[in-house]
PDB file of C-alpha atoms in Angstrom:
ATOM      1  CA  UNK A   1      96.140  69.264  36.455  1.00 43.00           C
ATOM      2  CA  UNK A   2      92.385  69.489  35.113  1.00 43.00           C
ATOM      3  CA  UNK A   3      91.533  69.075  31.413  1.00 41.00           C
ATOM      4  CA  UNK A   4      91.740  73.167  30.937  1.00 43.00           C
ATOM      5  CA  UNK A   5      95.332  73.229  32.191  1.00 43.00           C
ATOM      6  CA  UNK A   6      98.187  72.750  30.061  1.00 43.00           C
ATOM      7  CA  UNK A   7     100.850  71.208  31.847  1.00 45.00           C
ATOM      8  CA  UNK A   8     104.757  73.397  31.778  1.00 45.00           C
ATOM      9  CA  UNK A   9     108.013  72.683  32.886  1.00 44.00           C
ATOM     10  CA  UNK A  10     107.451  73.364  36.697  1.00 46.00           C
ATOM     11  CA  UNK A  11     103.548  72.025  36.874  1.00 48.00           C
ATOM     12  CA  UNK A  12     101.641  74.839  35.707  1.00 46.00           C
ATOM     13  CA  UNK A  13     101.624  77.317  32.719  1.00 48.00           C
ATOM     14  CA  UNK A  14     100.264  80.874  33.780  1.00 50.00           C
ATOM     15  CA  UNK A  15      98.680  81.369  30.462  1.00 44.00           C
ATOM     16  CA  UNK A  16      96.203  78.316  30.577  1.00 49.00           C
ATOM     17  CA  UNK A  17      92.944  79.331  30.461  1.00 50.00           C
ATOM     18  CA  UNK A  18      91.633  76.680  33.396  1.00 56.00           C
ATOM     19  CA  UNK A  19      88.789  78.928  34.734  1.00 67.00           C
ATOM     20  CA  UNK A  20      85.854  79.915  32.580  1.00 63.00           C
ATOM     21  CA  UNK A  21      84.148  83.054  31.953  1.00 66.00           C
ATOM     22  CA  UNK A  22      87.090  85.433  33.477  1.00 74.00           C
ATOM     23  CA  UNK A  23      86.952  88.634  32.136  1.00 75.00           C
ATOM     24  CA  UNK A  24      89.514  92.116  32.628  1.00 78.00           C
ATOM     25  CA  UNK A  25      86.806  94.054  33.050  1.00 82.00           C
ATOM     26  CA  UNK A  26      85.449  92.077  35.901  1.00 83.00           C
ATOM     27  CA  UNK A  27      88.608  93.020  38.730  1.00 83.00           C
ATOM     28  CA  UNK A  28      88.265  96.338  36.984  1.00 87.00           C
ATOM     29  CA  UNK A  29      84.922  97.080  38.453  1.00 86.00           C
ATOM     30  CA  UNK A  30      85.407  94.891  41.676  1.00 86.00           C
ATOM     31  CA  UNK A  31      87.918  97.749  42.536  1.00 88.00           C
ATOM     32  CA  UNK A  32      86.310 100.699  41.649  1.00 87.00           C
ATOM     33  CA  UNK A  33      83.145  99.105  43.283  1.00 85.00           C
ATOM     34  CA  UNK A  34      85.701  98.819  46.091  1.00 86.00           C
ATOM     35  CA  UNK A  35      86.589 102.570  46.302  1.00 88.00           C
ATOM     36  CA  UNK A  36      83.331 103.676  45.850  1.00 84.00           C
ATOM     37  CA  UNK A  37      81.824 101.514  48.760  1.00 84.00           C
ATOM     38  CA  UNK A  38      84.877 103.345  50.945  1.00 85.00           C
ATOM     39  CA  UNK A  39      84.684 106.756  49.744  1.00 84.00           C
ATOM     40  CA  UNK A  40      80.962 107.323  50.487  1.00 81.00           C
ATOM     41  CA  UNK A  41      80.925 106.978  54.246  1.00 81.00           C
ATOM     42  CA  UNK A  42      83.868 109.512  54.171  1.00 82.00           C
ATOM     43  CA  UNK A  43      81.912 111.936  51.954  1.00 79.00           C
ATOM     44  CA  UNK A  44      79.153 111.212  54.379  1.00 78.00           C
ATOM     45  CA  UNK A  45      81.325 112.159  56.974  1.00 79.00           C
ATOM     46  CA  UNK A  46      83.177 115.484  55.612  1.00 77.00           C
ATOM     47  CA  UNK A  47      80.219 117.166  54.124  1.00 71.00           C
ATOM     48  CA  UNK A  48      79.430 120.047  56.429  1.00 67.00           C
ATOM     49  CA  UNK A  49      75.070 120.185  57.062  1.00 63.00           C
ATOM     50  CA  UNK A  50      72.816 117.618  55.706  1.00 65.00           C
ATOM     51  CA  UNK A  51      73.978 115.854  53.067  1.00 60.00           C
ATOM     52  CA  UNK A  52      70.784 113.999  52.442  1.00 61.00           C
ATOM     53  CA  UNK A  53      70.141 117.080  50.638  1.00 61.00           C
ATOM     54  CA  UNK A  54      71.876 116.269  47.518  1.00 56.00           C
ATOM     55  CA  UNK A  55      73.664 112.654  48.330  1.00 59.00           C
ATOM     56  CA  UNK A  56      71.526 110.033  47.708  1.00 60.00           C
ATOM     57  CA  UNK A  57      70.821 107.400  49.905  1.00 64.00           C
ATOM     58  CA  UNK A  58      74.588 105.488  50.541  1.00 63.00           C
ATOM     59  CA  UNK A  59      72.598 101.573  50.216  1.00 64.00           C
ATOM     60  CA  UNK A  60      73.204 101.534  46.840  1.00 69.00           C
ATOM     61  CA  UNK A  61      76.668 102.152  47.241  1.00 67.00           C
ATOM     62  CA  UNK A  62      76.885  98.625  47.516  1.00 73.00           C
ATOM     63  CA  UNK A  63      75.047  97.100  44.499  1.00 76.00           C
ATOM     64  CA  UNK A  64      78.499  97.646  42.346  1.00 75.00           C
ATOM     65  CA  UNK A  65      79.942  95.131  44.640  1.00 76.00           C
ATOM     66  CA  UNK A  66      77.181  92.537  44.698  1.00 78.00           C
ATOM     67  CA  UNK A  67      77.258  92.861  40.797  1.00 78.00           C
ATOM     68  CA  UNK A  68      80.750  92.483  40.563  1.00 77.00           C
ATOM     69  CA  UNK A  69      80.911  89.458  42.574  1.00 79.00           C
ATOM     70  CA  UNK A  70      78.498  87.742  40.463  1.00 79.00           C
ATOM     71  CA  UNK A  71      79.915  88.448  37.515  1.00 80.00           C
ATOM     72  CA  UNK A  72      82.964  86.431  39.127  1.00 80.00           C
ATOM     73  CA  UNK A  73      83.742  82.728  38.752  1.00 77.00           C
ATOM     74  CA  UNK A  74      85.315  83.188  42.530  1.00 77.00           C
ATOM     75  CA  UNK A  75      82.197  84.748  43.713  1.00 75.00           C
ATOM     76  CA  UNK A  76      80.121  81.719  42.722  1.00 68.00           C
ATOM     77  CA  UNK A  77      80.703  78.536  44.116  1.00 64.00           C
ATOM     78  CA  UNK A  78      84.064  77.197  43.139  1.00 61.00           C
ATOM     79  CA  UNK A  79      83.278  73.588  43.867  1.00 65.00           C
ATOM     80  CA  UNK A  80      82.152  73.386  40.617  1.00 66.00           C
ATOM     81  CA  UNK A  81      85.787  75.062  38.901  1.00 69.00           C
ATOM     82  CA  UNK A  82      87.839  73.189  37.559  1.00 71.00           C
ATOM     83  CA  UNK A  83      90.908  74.416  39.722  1.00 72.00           C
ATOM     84  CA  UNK A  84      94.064  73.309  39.563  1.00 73.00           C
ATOM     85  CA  UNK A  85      96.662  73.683  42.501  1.00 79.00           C
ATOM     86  CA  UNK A  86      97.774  77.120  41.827  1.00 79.00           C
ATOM     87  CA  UNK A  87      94.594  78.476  41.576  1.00 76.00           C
ATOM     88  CA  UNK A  88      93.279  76.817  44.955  1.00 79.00           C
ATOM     89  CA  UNK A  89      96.803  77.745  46.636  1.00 83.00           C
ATOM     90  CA  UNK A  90      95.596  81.594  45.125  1.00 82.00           C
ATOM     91  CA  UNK A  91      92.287  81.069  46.163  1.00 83.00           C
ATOM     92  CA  UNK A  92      93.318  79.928  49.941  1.00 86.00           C
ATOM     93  CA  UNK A  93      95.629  82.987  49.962  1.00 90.00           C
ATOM     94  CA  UNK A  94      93.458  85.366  48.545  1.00 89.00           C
ATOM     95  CA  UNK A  95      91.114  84.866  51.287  1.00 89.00           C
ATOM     96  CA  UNK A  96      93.512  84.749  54.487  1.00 93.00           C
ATOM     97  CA  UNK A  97      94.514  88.380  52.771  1.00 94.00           C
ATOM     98  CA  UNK A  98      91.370  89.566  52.966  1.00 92.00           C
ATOM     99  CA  UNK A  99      90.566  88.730  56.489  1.00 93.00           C
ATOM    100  CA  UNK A 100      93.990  89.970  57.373  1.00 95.00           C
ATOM    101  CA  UNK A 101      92.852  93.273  55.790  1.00 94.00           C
ATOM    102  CA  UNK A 102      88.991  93.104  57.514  1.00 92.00           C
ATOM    103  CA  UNK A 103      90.521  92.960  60.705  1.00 94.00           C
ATOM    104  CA  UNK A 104      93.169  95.364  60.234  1.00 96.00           C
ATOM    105  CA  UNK A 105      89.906  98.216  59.001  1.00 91.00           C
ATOM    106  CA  UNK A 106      87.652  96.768  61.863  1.00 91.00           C
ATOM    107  CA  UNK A 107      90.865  98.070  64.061  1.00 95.00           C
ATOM    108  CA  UNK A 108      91.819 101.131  62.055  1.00 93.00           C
ATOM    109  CA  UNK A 109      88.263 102.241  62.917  1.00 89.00           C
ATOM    110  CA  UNK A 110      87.906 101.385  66.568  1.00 91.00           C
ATOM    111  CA  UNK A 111      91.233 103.229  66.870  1.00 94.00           C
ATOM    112  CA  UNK A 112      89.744 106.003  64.438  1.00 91.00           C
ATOM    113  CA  UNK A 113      86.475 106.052  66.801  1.00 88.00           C
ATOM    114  CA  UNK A 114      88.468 106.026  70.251  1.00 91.00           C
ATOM    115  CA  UNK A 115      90.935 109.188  68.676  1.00 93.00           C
ATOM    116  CA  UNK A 116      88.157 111.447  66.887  1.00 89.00           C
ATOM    117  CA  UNK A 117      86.754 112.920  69.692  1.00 86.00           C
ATOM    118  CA  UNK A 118      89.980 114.063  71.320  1.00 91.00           C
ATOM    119  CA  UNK A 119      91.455 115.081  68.025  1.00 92.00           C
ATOM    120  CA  UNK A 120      88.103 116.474  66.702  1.00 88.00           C
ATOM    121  CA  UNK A 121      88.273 114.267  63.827  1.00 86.00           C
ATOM    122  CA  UNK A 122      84.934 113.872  61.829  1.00 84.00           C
ATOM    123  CA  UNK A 123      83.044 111.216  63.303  1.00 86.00           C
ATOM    124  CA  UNK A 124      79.216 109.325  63.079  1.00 85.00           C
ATOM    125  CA  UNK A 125      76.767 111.459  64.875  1.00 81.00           C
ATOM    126  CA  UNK A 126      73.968 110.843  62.739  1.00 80.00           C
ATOM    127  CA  UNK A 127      71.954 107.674  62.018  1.00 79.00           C
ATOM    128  CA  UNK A 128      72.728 108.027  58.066  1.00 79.00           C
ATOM    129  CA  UNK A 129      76.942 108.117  59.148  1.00 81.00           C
ATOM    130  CA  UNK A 130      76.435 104.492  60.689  1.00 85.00           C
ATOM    131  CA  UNK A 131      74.234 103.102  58.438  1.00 81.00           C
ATOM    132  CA  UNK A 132      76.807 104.338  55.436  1.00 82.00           C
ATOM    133  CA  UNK A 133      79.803 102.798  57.583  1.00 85.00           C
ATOM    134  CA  UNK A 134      77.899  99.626  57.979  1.00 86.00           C
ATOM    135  CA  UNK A 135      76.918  99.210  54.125  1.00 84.00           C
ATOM    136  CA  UNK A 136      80.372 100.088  53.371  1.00 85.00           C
ATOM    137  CA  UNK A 137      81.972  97.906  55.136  1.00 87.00           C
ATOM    138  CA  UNK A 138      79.437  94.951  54.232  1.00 86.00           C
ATOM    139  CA  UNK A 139      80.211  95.800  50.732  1.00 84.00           C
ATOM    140  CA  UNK A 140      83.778  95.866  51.527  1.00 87.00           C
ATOM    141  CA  UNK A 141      84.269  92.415  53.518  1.00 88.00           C
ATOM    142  CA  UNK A 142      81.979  90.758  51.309  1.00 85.00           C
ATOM    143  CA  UNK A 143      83.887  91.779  47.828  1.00 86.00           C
ATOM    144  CA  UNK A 144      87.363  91.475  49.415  1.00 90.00           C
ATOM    145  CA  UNK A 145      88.352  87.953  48.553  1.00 89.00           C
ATOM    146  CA  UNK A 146      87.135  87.732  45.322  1.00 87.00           C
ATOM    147  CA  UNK A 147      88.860  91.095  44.239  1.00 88.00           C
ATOM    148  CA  UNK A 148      92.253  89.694  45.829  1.00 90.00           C
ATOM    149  CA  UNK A 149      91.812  86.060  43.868  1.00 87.00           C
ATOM    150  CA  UNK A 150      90.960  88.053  40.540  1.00 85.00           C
ATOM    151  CA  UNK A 151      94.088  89.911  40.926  1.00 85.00           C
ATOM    152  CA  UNK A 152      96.133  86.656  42.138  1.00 83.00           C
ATOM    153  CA  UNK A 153      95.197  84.391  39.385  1.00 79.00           C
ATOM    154  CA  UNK A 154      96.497  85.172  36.205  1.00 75.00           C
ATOM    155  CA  UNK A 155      94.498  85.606  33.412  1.00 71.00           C
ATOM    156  CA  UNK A 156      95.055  84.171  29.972  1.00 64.00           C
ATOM    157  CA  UNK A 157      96.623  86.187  27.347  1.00 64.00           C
ATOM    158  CA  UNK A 158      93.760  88.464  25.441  1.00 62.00           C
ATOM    159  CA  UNK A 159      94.462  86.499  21.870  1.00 60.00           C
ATOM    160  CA  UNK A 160      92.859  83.178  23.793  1.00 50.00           C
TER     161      UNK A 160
END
């Protein structure tokens, strides 16, 4: 246990506030930052014409993310936390999900890719389509584990 931990019956309490500066609205806007960084490349891609006529550019499609994963404490460097072993167990897990989820997109799409032509699915023909996958799925990967160990480690109750 660390000094923020209170210790219960079976070795940790759920309710102890161990990690600093957690907030709700933080895996709040880690997930919409989430959908939004996913649903642009699609609008990119269903929008009949140009639609650099009234989307803007998709790059800052991403800044929600980078934002959100400052804001936190698992998107800073958690030598420094005072974690307990839950939180590291949640931590550990939360990123072996999210790689288990990259690689199952990275495949979705390859399969998506090798099946669009065929099925005359909507697929990147234009420089702006790739670059808007690519951002997307750098936002993506990069906000992944610390929206999964957000939602894995419980937060205190709001009257703490």
């Amino acid at each position: 246990m660390t000094k923020y931990a209170t210790p219960a019956a079976d070795g940790y309490d759920p309710h102890a506030a161990t990690i600093p500066g957690r907030s709700r609205r933080t895996r709040w806007l880690l997930l919409a930052a989430t959908i939004l960084a996913a649903a642009l490349p699609v609008i990119e891609l269903r929008t009949p014409g140009d639609p650099g006529r009234w989307l803007p550019e998709v790059t800052p499609a991403i800044f929600p993310s980078i934002m959100a994963v400052a804001m936190s404490p698992f998107g800073r460097t958690t030598r420094k936390l005072p974690l307990d072993e839950f939180e590291r167990a949640a931590l550990a897990e939360a990123h072996v999900r999210a790689h288990v989820v990259t690689m199952l997109g990275i495949a979705a799409l390859f399969v998506w890719l090798t099946l669009a032509d065929r099925f005359g699915w909507p697929m990147p023909r234009q420089t702006r389509h790739w670059a808007a996958l690519g951002i997307a799925a750098t936002g993506i990967v990069a906000s992944l584990p610390v929206l999964f160990a957000e939602w894995m480690v419980p937060l205190p109750p709001p009257e703490e």
